[in-house]
XYZ file of N, CA and C in Angstrom:
228
model
N 47.965 94.363 86.723
C 48.387 94.339 88.109
C 49.365 93.206 88.378
N 49.295 92.124 87.605
C 50.243 91.028 87.805
C 51.665 91.512 87.570
N 51.842 92.383 86.581
C 53.151 92.949 86.276
C 53.723 93.664 87.495
N 52.914 94.481 88.142
C 53.365 95.204 89.330
C 53.676 94.264 90.481
N 52.914 93.210 90.602
C 53.171 92.226 91.662
C 54.524 91.544 91.444
N 54.828 91.199 90.202
C 56.122 90.581 89.888
C 57.256 91.561 90.205
N 57.114 92.808 89.783
C 58.149 93.797 90.082
C 58.330 93.965 91.587
N 57.243 94.029 92.303
C 57.317 94.178 93.747
C 58.022 92.995 94.401
N 57.754 91.797 93.930
C 58.352 90.594 94.497
C 59.826 90.441 94.129
N 60.178 90.842 92.928
C 61.522 90.579 92.416
C 62.493 91.752 92.534
N 61.996 92.951 92.729
C 62.862 94.127 92.769
C 63.675 94.170 94.058
N 64.844 94.784 93.956
C 65.656 94.995 95.149
C 66.425 96.297 95.002
N 66.720 96.910 96.110
C 67.494 98.148 96.124
C 68.964 97.761 96.171
N 69.757 98.375 95.309
C 71.181 98.068 95.212
C 71.998 99.312 95.514
N 73.173 99.112 96.092
C 74.024 100.272 96.365
C 74.540 100.893 95.069
N 74.745 102.177 95.106
C 75.285 102.897 93.956
C 76.760 102.542 93.807
N 77.160 101.978 92.661
C 78.560 101.591 92.494
C 79.469 102.772 92.155
N 78.906 103.932 91.958
C 79.717 105.074 91.541
C 79.961 105.022 90.047
N 80.548 106.050 89.529
C 80.800 106.120 88.091
C 82.089 105.395 87.742
N 82.067 104.783 86.591
C 83.237 104.092 86.069
C 84.218 105.126 85.522
N 85.499 104.777 85.530
C 86.525 105.666 84.978
C 86.436 105.721 83.456
N 85.910 104.664 82.851
C 85.774 104.636 81.394
C 84.343 104.952 81.014
N 84.179 105.649 79.922
C 82.836 106.001 79.456
C 82.314 104.926 78.526
N 81.056 104.569 78.719
C 80.406 103.554 77.890
C 79.348 104.142 76.982
N 78.866 105.314 77.307
C 77.780 105.925 76.554
C 78.140 107.360 76.194
N 77.504 107.863 75.173
C 77.782 109.229 74.755
C 77.199 110.269 75.695
N 76.303 109.865 76.564
C 75.702 110.785 77.527
C 76.296 110.515 78.910
N 77.129 111.399 79.419
C 77.764 111.151 80.719
C 76.759 110.997 81.861
N 75.560 111.555 81.723
C 74.547 111.398 82.768
C 74.001 109.977 82.846
N 74.245 109.163 81.836
C 73.778 107.773 81.821
C 74.791 106.802 82.419
N 75.989 107.269 82.680
C 77.058 106.374 83.133
C 76.720 105.637 84.424
N 76.028 106.298 85.355
C 75.707 105.614 86.607
C 74.786 104.415 86.363
N 73.880 104.532 85.394
C 72.998 103.401 85.087
C 73.781 102.242 84.494
N 74.723 102.553 83.627
C 75.545 101.512 83.007
C 76.399 100.842 84.081
N 77.002 101.632 84.955
C 77.814 101.064 86.045
C 76.971 100.178 86.954
N 75.777 100.632 87.283
C 74.895 99.846 88.137
C 74.468 98.552 87.457
N 74.104 98.628 86.187
C 73.696 97.422 85.457
C 74.833 96.410 85.393
N 76.041 96.889 85.154
C 77.190 95.976 85.108
C 77.473 95.368 86.474
N 77.455 96.188 87.508
C 77.763 95.707 88.859
C 76.738 94.691 89.346
N 75.479 94.891 88.999
C 74.407 94.027 89.495
C 73.954 92.982 88.484
N 74.615 92.990 87.313
C 74.228 92.073 86.231
C 72.730 92.207 85.954
N 72.324 93.461 85.769
C 70.909 93.790 85.582
C 70.657 94.307 84.173
N 69.418 94.234 83.771
C 69.002 94.793 82.485
C 68.609 96.248 82.678
N 68.751 97.006 81.617
C 68.308 98.393 81.594
C 67.069 98.453 80.712
N 66.031 99.094 81.216
C 64.817 99.321 80.427
C 64.685 100.825 80.275
N 64.779 101.283 79.030
C 64.782 102.717 78.794
C 64.432 103.031 77.353
N 63.913 104.208 77.149
C 63.692 104.703 75.802
C 64.812 105.633 75.359
N 65.808 105.827 76.224
C 66.931 106.710 75.941
C 67.802 106.117 74.833
N 67.966 106.863 73.760
C 68.695 106.331 72.600
C 70.147 106.020 72.918
N 70.774 106.777 73.819
C 72.161 106.505 74.165
C 72.299 105.170 74.891
N 71.343 104.850 75.711
C 71.372 103.557 76.402
C 71.002 102.428 75.446
N 70.028 102.653 74.590
C 69.620 101.615 73.635
C 70.760 101.233 72.693
N 71.681 102.168 72.447
C 72.838 101.874 71.597
C 73.754 100.822 72.212
N 73.634 100.580 73.505
C 74.488 99.616 74.204
C 73.916 98.205 74.203
N 72.841 97.989 73.488
C 72.150 96.692 73.518
C 73.057 95.522 73.147
N 74.092 95.729 72.376
C 75.009 94.647 72.045
C 75.979 94.313 73.163
N 76.179 95.256 74.082
C 77.125 95.078 75.189
C 76.452 94.662 76.491
N 75.252 95.167 76.691
C 74.487 94.928 77.919
C 73.069 94.534 77.558
N 72.355 93.891 78.483
C 70.933 93.656 78.222
C 70.167 94.968 78.383
N 69.881 95.608 77.265
C 69.154 96.872 77.245
C 67.907 96.680 76.399
N 66.759 97.056 76.944
C 65.482 96.869 76.266
C 64.712 98.179 76.239
N 64.011 98.406 75.159
C 63.038 99.498 75.149
C 61.878 99.038 76.037
N 61.057 99.950 76.518
C 59.907 99.525 77.328
C 59.033 98.501 76.603
N 58.808 98.701 75.318
C 57.985 97.753 74.554
C 58.646 96.366 74.511
N 59.946 96.329 74.234
C 60.661 95.049 74.185
C 60.605 94.347 75.533
N 60.716 95.112 76.625
C 60.690 94.515 77.946
C 59.322 93.931 78.274
N 58.275 94.648 77.931
C 56.911 94.134 78.165
C 56.692 92.868 77.341
N 57.170 92.850 76.099
C 57.048 91.655 75.267
C 57.826 90.491 75.871
N 59.016 90.763 76.398
C 59.807 89.719 77.046
C 59.086 89.189 78.278
N 58.536 90.075 79.085
C 57.770 89.626 80.251
C 56.564 88.796 79.854
N 55.918 89.199 78.789
C 54.754 88.450 78.308
C 55.160 87.028 77.912
N 56.327 86.892 77.274
C 56.822 85.560 76.898
C 57.124 84.723 78.139
N 57.753 85.350 79.119
C 58.167 84.632 80.332
C 56.975 84.291 81.226
N 56.089 85.271 81.414
C 54.957 85.075 82.332
C 53.762 84.417 81.674
N 53.681 84.557 80.357
C 52.544 83.993 79.655
C 51.285 84.814 79.878
N 50.200 84.378 79.248
C 48.936 85.125 79.362
C 48.331 85.037 80.757
């Protein structure tokens, strides 16, 4: 439940930046997420392989990696 409390406290709704003219991922349906992450300087948490391929360009984490990162930051 602490995880949900942190998300509730830290989350915010952001405007949709629209799609970028340049493609960043092989799946065009993922472009809005990439545009949003870039515009808001946010991390993407996903199991989608097309998004995970962008990990060198953007902060992209698998769900497991993100939970491990939160565990490091929040501690036990």
